[in-house]
Coordinates of C-alpha atoms and ligand atoms in Angstrom, one line a residue:
M177 CA -104.8 -56.5 42.4
K178 CA -102.1 -54.9 43.5
K179 CA -99.9 -52.3 41.4
Q180 CA -96.3 -51.8 40.8
L181 CA -96.4 -47.9 41.1
P182 CA -93.2 -45.9 39.7
I183 CA -90.6 -44.6 41.8
T184 CA -89.6 -41.2 42.0
T185 CA -85.7 -39.8 41.4
Y186 CA -83.3 -38.4 42.5
G187 CA -84.1 -34.6 41.7
M188 CA -87.5 -34.3 42.6
Q189 CA -88.9 -32.4 44.7
I190 CA -91.2 -34.8 46.7
L191 CA -88.5 -36.6 48.1
R192 CA -86.4 -33.4 49.5
K193 CA -89.7 -32.4 51.7
K194 CA -90.8 -33.3 55.2
T195 CA -93.5 -35.7 54.8
K196 CA -96.7 -35.0 57.1
P197 CA -98.2 -37.2 59.4
V198 CA -100.8 -40.4 58.6
T199 CA -103.9 -39.8 60.4
K200 CA -106.7 -41.8 59.3
I201 CA -105.7 -45.5 58.2
D202 CA -108.5 -46.3 56.5
S203 CA -109.2 -49.2 52.8
E204 CA -107.0 -46.8 51.1
F205 CA -104.2 -46.4 53.1
I206 CA -104.1 -51.0 53.6
D207 CA -104.0 -51.2 49.4
L208 CA -101.7 -48.1 49.8
V209 CA -99.6 -50.5 52.1
Q210 CA -99.9 -53.9 49.7
N211 CA -98.8 -51.5 46.8
M212 CA -95.5 -50.7 48.4
F213 CA -94.7 -54.1 49.1
Y214 CA -95.3 -55.1 45.5
T215 CA -93.3 -52.0 44.3
M216 CA -90.5 -52.3 46.6
D217 CA -90.1 -56.1 45.9
R218 CA -90.4 -56.1 42.1
A219 CA -87.4 -54.1 42.1
S220 CA -86.0 -55.8 44.5
G221 CA -85.5 -53.1 46.9
I222 CA -85.4 -54.0 51.0
G223 CA -86.9 -50.7 51.6
L224 CA -89.7 -47.8 50.6
A225 CA -90.3 -44.7 51.7
A226 CA -93.8 -43.0 50.3
P227 CA -92.3 -39.6 48.7
Q228 CA -90.6 -42.5 46.4
I229 CA -93.6 -43.0 45.2
N230 CA -95.1 -39.7 45.1
L231 CA -96.8 -39.4 48.3
G232 CA -95.9 -37.1 51.1
I233 CA -97.2 -38.7 54.5
S234 CA -95.1 -40.8 56.4
L235 CA -95.1 -44.6 55.7
A236 CA -92.1 -46.4 55.2
V237 CA -91.8 -50.4 54.7
I238 CA -89.1 -52.5 55.2
D239 CA -89.0 -56.4 54.3
I240 CA -84.8 -58.3 54.6
S241 CA -86.3 -61.0 54.9
A242 CA -85.2 -62.1 50.6
M243 CA -81.4 -62.0 52.0
E244 CA -80.1 -65.1 53.0
E245 CA -78.6 -64.0 56.7
Y246 CA -81.8 -62.0 57.4
K247 CA -84.8 -64.3 56.4
S248 CA -86.2 -64.6 59.0
E249 CA -86.4 -60.9 59.9
K250 CA -90.5 -59.7 59.5
P251 CA -91.0 -56.7 57.6
L252 CA -92.0 -53.5 59.2
I253 CA -94.7 -51.2 58.3
L254 CA -93.5 -48.4 59.5
I255 CA -96.4 -45.1 60.5
N256 CA -95.3 -42.1 61.7
P257 CA -92.1 -43.1 63.0
V258 CA -89.4 -41.2 65.2
I259 CA -86.1 -42.4 66.5
S260 CA -86.7 -41.9 70.4
E261 CA -82.7 -43.2 70.7
S262 CA -79.7 -44.5 69.5
H263 CA -76.3 -46.2 70.3
G264 CA -73.1 -47.1 69.0
E265 CA -72.4 -45.6 65.2
D266 CA -70.9 -47.9 61.9
I267 CA -70.0 -47.5 58.7
Q268 CA -71.5 -49.2 55.8
E269 CA -71.9 -48.8 52.0
E270 CA -75.8 -47.9 51.0
G271 CA -77.5 -47.8 47.9
C272 CA -81.6 -46.6 47.1
L273 CA -84.3 -46.9 44.3
S274 CA -84.5 -43.6 43.8
I275 CA -80.9 -43.0 43.3
P276 CA -79.9 -45.8 40.8
D277 CA -76.3 -46.9 40.0
V278 CA -75.0 -44.7 43.4
R279 CA -73.6 -46.4 46.4
G280 CA -72.0 -44.5 48.7
D281 CA -70.7 -45.2 52.9
V282 CA -72.7 -43.6 55.1
K283 CA -72.2 -43.2 59.0
R284 CA -75.5 -44.8 60.9
A285 CA -76.2 -45.6 64.6
K286 CA -75.8 -49.5 64.8
E287 CA -79.2 -49.7 67.3
V288 CA -81.9 -47.7 67.5
F289 CA -85.4 -47.7 69.2
L290 CA -88.3 -46.6 67.7
K291 CA -91.6 -45.2 68.2
F292 CA -93.9 -45.4 65.7
N293 CA -97.8 -46.0 65.0
D294 CA -99.7 -49.1 64.0
F295 CA -103.0 -49.8 62.5
D296 CA -105.4 -48.4 65.0
L297 CA -102.8 -45.8 65.6
N298 CA -101.7 -46.6 68.5
E299 CA -97.9 -46.2 69.4
K300 CA -95.5 -48.8 69.1
T301 CA -91.9 -49.2 70.6
I302 CA -88.9 -51.1 68.8
E303 CA -86.1 -52.2 69.6
L304 CA -83.8 -52.7 66.2
K305 CA -80.0 -53.7 66.0
G306 CA -77.4 -54.1 63.0
F307 CA -78.5 -54.2 59.4
I308 CA -82.5 -53.5 60.0
A309 CA -82.0 -50.3 62.3
R310 CA -79.7 -49.0 59.3
V311 CA -81.9 -50.0 56.6
A312 CA -85.0 -48.1 59.0
Q313 CA -82.8 -44.9 59.6
H314 CA -82.3 -44.8 55.8
E315 CA -86.6 -44.9 55.1
I316 CA -87.0 -42.5 58.0
D317 CA -84.5 -40.1 56.7
H318 CA -86.2 -40.2 53.1
L319 CA -89.7 -39.1 55.4
N320 CA -88.0 -35.8 56.6
G321 CA -85.9 -35.4 52.6
K322 CA -83.0 -36.7 53.7
L323 CA -80.9 -38.6 51.1
F324 CA -78.1 -41.1 51.9
I325 CA -75.9 -38.9 49.4
D326 CA -76.1 -36.3 51.7
Y327 CA -74.0 -37.9 53.7
V328 CA -70.8 -39.5 51.6
S329 CA -67.3 -37.9 51.8
P330 CA -66.7 -35.4 49.6
E331 CA -64.3 -37.3 47.7
Q332 CA -67.5 -40.0 47.2
K333 CA -69.4 -37.5 46.3
K334 CA -67.5 -36.1 43.3
E335 CA -67.3 -39.8 42.6
I336 CA -70.9 -40.1 42.2
R337 CA -72.0 -36.6 40.9
K338 CA -71.8 -37.7 37.4
Q339 CA -74.6 -40.3 37.8
L340 CA -76.4 -37.7 39.7
S341 CA -76.4 -35.6 37.6
L342 CA -77.3 -38.5 34.5
I343 CA -80.3 -39.0 36.6
K344 CA -81.4 -35.5 37.5
K345 CA -82.0 -34.8 34.0
G346 CA -83.9 -38.6 33.8
N347 CA -81.1 -39.9 31.8
V348 CA -81.1 -43.3 33.7
K349 CA -82.6 -47.1 32.7
T350 CA -83.6 -49.6 35.9
D351 CA -85.5 -52.6 35.6
Y352 CA -88.1 -51.3 37.6
K353 CA -90.6 -48.4 36.8
L354 CA -89.5 -45.0 37.1
H355 CA -91.1 -40.9 37.9
I356 CA -88.9 -39.2 35.9
H357 CA -89.4 -35.8 36.1
S358 CA -90.7 -33.9 33.6
G359 CA -90.0 -30.3 33.2
S360 CA -92.9 -29.2 35.3
D361 CA -91.7 -30.7 38.1
N362 CA -89.9 -28.0 40.3
V363 CA -86.6 -29.2 40.5
L364 CA -84.7 -28.1 43.3
Y365 CA -80.7 -28.9 42.5
Ligands
NI277 NI1 -83.7 -45.0 49.9

């Protein structure tokens, strides 16, 4: 049975930590990947990284095929991904399931080459262009403790400050399950 996992929110330390590599693929890991796709889907998300379900491992899933213009794009399972090459730049608005009701403009490469591992931990390389390249860069940032709000302009940062502080206090509502940090969590800022 697939499980909907609560999504960690802005202010939690796990979202700011660099993840550890995945070194073993077992049935538990396969279940985890399934649960991540399920959780992402329930939240109408297009990408989800392991720190967003409170796990410090280098794993992210992407599926943009629910968007009409990208319906032929296949889902991606990125295990230990790194960007090996990037080209061009493009600014687009982004959001994040861990930072509800916040949007901001982010400059990213237009095209990236990724190295990652498949389920046999063999190395693969893929080339991504356009929107899916942006999503992959956002997710790989999550695996390195970075969030899209780190890139927004000082003006935009001012606009989103209030909402960020509400999220940090746990004062946020979504139609998907959230992991709101309690007093015992180590809040970074
Ligand atoms: Ni995100």
